[in-house]
PDB file of C-alpha atoms in Angstrom:
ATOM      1  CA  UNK A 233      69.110  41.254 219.522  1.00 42.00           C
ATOM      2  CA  UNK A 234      66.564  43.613 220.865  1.00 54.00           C
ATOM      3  CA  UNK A 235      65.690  43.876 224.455  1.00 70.00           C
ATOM      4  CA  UNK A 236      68.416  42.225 226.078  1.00 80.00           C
ATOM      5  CA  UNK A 237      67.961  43.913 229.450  1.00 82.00           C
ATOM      6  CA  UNK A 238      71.876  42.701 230.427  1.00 85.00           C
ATOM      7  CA  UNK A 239      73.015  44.786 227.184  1.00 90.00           C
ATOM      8  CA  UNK A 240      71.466  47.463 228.573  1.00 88.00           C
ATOM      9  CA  UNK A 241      71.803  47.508 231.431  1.00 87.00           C
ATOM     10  CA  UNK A 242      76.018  47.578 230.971  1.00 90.00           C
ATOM     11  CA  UNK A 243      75.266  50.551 227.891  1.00 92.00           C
ATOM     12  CA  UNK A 244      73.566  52.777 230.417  1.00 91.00           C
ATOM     13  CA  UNK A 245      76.680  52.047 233.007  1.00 91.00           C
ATOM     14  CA  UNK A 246      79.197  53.326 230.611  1.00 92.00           C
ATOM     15  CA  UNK A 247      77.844  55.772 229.027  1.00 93.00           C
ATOM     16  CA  UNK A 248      77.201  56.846 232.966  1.00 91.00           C
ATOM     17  CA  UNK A 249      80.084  58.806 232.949  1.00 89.00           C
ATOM     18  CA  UNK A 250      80.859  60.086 229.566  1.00 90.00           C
ATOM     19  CA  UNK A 251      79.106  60.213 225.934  1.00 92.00           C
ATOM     20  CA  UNK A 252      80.097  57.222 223.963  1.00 92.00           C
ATOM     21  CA  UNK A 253      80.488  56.071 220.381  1.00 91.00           C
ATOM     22  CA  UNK A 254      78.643  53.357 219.205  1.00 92.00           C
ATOM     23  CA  UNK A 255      81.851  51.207 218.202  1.00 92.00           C
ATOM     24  CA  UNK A 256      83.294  52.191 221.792  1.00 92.00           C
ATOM     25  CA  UNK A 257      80.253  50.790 223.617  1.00 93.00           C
ATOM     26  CA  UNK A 258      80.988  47.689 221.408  1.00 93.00           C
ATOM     27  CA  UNK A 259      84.679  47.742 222.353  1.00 94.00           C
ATOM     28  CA  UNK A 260      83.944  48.207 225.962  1.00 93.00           C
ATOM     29  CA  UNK A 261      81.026  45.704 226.035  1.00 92.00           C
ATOM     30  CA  UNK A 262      82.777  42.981 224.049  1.00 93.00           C
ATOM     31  CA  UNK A 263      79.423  42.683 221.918  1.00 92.00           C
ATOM     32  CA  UNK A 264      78.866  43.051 218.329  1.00 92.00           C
ATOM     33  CA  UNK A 265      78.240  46.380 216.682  1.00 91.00           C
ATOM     34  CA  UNK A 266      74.618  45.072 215.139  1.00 92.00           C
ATOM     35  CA  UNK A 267      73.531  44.185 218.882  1.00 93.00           C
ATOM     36  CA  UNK A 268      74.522  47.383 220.665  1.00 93.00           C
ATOM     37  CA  UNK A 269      73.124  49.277 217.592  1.00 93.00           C
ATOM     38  CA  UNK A 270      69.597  47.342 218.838  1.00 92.00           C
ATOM     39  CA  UNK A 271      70.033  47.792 222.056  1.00 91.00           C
ATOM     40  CA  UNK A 272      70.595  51.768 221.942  1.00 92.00           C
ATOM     41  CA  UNK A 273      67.765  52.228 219.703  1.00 92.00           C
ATOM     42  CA  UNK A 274      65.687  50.644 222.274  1.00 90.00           C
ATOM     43  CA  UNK A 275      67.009  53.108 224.961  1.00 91.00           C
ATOM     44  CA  UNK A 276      66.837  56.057 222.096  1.00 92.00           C
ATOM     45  CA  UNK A 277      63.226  54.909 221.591  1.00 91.00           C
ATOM     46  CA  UNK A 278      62.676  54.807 225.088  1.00 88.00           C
ATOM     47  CA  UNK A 279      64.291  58.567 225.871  1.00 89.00           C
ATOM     48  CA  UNK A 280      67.257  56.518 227.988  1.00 91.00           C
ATOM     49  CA  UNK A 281      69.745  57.712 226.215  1.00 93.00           C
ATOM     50  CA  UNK A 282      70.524  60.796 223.488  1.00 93.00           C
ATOM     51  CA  UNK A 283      72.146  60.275 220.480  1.00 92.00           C
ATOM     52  CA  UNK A 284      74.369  63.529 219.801  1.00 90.00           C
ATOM     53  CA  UNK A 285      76.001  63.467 215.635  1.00 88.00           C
ATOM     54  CA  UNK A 286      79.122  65.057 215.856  1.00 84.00           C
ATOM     55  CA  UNK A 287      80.233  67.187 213.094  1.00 84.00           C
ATOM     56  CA  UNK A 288      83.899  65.318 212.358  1.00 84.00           C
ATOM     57  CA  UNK A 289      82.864  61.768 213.462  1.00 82.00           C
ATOM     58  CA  UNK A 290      80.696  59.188 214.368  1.00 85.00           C
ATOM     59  CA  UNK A 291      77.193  59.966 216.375  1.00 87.00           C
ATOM     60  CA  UNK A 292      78.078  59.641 220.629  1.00 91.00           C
ATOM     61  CA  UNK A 293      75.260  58.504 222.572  1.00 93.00           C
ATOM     62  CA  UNK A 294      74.603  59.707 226.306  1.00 93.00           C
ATOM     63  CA  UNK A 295      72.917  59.282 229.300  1.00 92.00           C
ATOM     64  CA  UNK A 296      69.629  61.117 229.787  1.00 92.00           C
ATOM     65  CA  UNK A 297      68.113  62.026 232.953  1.00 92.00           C
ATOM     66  CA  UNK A 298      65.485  59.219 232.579  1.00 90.00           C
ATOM     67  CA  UNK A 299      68.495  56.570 231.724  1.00 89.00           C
ATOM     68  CA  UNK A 300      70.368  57.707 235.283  1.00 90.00           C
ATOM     69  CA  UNK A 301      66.727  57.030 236.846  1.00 87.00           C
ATOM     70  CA  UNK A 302      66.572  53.364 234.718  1.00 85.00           C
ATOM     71  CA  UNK A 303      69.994  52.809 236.011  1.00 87.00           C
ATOM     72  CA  UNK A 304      69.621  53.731 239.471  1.00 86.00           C
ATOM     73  CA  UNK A 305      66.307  51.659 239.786  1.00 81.00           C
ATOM     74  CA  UNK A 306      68.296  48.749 238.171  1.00 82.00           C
ATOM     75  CA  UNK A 307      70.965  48.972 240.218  1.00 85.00           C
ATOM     76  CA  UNK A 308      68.618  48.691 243.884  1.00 85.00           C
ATOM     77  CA  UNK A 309      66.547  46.203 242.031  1.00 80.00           C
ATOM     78  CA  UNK A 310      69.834  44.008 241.639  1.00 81.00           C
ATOM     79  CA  UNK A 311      70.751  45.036 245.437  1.00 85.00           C
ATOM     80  CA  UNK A 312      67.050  44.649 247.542  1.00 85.00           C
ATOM     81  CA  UNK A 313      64.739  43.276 244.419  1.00 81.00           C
ATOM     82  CA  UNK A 314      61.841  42.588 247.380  1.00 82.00           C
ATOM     83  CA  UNK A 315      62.186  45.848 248.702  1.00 83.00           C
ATOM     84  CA  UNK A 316      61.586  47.899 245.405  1.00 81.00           C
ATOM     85  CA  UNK A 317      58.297  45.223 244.767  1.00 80.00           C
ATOM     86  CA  UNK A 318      57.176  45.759 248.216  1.00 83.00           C
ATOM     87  CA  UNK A 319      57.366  49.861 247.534  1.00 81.00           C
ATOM     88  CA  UNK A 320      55.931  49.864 243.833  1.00 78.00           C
ATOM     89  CA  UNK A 321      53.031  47.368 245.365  1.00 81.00           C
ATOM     90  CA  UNK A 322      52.320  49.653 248.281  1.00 81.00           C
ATOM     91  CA  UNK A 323      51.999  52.855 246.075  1.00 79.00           C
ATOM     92  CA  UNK A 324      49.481  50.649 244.089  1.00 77.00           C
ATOM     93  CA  UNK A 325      47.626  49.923 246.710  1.00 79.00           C
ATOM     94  CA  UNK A 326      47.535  53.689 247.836  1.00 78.00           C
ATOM     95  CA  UNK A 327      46.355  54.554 244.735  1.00 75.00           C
ATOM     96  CA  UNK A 328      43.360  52.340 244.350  1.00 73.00           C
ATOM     97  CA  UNK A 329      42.580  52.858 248.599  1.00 73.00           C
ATOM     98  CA  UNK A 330      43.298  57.026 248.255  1.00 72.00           C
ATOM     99  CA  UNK A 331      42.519  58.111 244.773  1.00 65.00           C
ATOM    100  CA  UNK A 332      43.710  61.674 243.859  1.00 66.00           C
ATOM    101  CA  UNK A 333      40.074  63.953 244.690  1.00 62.00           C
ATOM    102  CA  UNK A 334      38.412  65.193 242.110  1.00 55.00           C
ATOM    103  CA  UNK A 335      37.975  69.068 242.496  1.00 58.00           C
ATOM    104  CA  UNK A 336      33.940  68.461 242.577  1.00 64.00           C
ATOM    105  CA  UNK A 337      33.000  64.853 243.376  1.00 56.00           C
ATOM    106  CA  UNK A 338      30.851  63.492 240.141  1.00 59.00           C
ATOM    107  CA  UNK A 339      27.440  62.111 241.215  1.00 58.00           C
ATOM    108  CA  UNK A 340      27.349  58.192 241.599  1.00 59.00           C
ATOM    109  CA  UNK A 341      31.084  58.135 242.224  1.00 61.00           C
ATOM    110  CA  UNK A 342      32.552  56.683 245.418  1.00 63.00           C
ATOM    111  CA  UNK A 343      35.874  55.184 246.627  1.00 63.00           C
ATOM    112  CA  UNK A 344      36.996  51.835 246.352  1.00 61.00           C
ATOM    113  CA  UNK A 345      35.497  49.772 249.303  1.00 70.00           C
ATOM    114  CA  UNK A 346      37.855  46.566 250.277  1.00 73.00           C
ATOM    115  CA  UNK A 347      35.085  44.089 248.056  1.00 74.00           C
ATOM    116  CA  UNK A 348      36.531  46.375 244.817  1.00 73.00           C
ATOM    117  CA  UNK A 349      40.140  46.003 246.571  1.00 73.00           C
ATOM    118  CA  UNK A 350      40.587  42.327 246.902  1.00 75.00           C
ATOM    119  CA  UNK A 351      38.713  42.151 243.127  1.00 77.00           C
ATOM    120  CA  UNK A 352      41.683  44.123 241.303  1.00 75.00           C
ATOM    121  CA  UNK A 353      44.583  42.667 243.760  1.00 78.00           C
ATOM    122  CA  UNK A 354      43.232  38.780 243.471  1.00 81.00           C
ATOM    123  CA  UNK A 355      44.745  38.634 239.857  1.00 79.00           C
ATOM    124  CA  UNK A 356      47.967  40.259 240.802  1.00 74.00           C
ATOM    125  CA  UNK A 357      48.524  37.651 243.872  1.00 79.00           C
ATOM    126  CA  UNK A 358      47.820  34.724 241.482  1.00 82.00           C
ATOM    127  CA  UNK A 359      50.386  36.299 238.801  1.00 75.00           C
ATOM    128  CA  UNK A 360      52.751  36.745 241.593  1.00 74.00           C
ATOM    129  CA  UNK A 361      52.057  33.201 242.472  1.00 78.00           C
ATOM    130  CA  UNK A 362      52.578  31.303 239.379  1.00 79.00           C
ATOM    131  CA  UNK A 363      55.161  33.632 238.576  1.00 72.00           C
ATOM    132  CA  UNK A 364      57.569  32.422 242.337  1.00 72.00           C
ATOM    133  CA  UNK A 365      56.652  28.889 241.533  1.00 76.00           C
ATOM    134  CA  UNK A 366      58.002  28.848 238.010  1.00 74.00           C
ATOM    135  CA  UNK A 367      60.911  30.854 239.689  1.00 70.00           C
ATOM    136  CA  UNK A 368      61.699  27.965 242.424  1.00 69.00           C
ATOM    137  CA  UNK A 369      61.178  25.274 239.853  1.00 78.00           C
ATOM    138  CA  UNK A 370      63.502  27.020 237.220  1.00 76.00           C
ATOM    139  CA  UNK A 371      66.152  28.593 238.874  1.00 72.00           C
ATOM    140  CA  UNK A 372      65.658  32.146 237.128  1.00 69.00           C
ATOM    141  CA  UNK A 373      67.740  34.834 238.389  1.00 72.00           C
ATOM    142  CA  UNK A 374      65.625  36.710 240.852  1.00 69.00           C
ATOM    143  CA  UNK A 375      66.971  39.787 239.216  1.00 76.00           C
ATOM    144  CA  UNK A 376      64.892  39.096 236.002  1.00 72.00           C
ATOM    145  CA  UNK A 377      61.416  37.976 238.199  1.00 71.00           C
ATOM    146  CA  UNK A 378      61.687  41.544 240.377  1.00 76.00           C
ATOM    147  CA  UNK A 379      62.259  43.826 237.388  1.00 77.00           C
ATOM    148  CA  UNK A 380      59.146  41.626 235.510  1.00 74.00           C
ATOM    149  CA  UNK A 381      57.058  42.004 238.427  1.00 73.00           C
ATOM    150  CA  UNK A 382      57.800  45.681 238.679  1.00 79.00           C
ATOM    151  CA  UNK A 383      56.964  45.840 235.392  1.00 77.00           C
ATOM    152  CA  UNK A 384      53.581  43.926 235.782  1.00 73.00           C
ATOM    153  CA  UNK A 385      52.542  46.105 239.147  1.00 75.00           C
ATOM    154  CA  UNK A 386      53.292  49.729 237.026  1.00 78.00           C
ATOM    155  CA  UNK A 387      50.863  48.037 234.237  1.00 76.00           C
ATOM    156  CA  UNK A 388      48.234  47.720 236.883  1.00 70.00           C
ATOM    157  CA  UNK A 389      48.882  50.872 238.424  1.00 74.00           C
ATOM    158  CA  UNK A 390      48.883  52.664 234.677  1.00 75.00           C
ATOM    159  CA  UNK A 391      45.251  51.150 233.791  1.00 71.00           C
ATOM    160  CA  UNK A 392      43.578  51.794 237.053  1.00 67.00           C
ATOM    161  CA  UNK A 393      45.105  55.519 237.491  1.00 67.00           C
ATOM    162  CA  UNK A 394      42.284  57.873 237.799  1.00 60.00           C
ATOM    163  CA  UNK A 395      39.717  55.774 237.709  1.00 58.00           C
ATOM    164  CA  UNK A 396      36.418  55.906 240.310  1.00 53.00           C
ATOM    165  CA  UNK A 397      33.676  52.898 240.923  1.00 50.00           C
ATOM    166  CA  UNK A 398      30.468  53.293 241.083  1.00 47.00           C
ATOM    167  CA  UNK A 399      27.845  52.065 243.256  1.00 45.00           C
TER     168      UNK A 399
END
């Protein structure tokens, strides 16, 4: 099973301190082969972790320096999940008030004015909305909402990166 962020998130803790075999992660983890073998291609894919082939044995696996990053962000998620939203959402909004300047300014282009503001925040505030209702109503772990809604604020910050409005 692909994606199981749980999985993962244990993988990148033991393999924290050592490079690991496959069918040691599995020992360790007390999870079948087939799903750890998912789960570290995800984090291969995703440059997490390294997988090293070894000439007399089995491939080990390792942590990258983006994996300790993933881990470490997990890990102050799980301990102040509000205060890692409340940093990712202020960077966000100090990217769209303080764009990066352009060495020469093109004509027509201007900053964002707080009319263009409230227009790209309004949708994340209703997400963010629906999104703590469903959470009350549910009883989802408040782990899984903050990493989501980190997830959903870096989205927004990725596709309005660089970009300059017009009058």
């Amino acid at each position: 099973m692909a994606n199981d962020p749980a999985l993962e998130h244990a993988l990148l803790e033991h393999l924290r301190f050592a490079p690991l075999s496959r069918a040691e992660l599995a020992r360790r983890t007390g999870v079948s082969e087939e799903r750890v073998q998912a789960a570290l291609k995800d984090l291969v894919t995703g440059t997490f972790v390294a997988r090293r082939p070894q000439d007399d044995g089995p491939a080990d696996y390792e942590l990258t320096e983006a994996g300790a990053g993933r881990l470490d962000l997990m890990e102050e998620l799980q301990r102040s999940p509000l205060k890692v939203m409340a940093k990712v959402f202020g960077a966000l909004v100090v990217q769209v008030v303080r764009p990066e300047k352009a060495p020469t300014p093109l004509p027509g282009t201007q900053a964002p004015n707080w009319g263009t503001l409230l227009f790209i925040l309004l949708p994340v505030v209703a997400v963010i909305a629906v999104i703590l209702g469903n959470v009350v109503n549910s009883g989802a772990s408040l782990g899984t909402v903050a990493l989501f809604l980190l997830l959903v604020a870096a989205k927004f910050a990725w596709a309005f990166r660089g970009r300059r409005f017009r009058k």
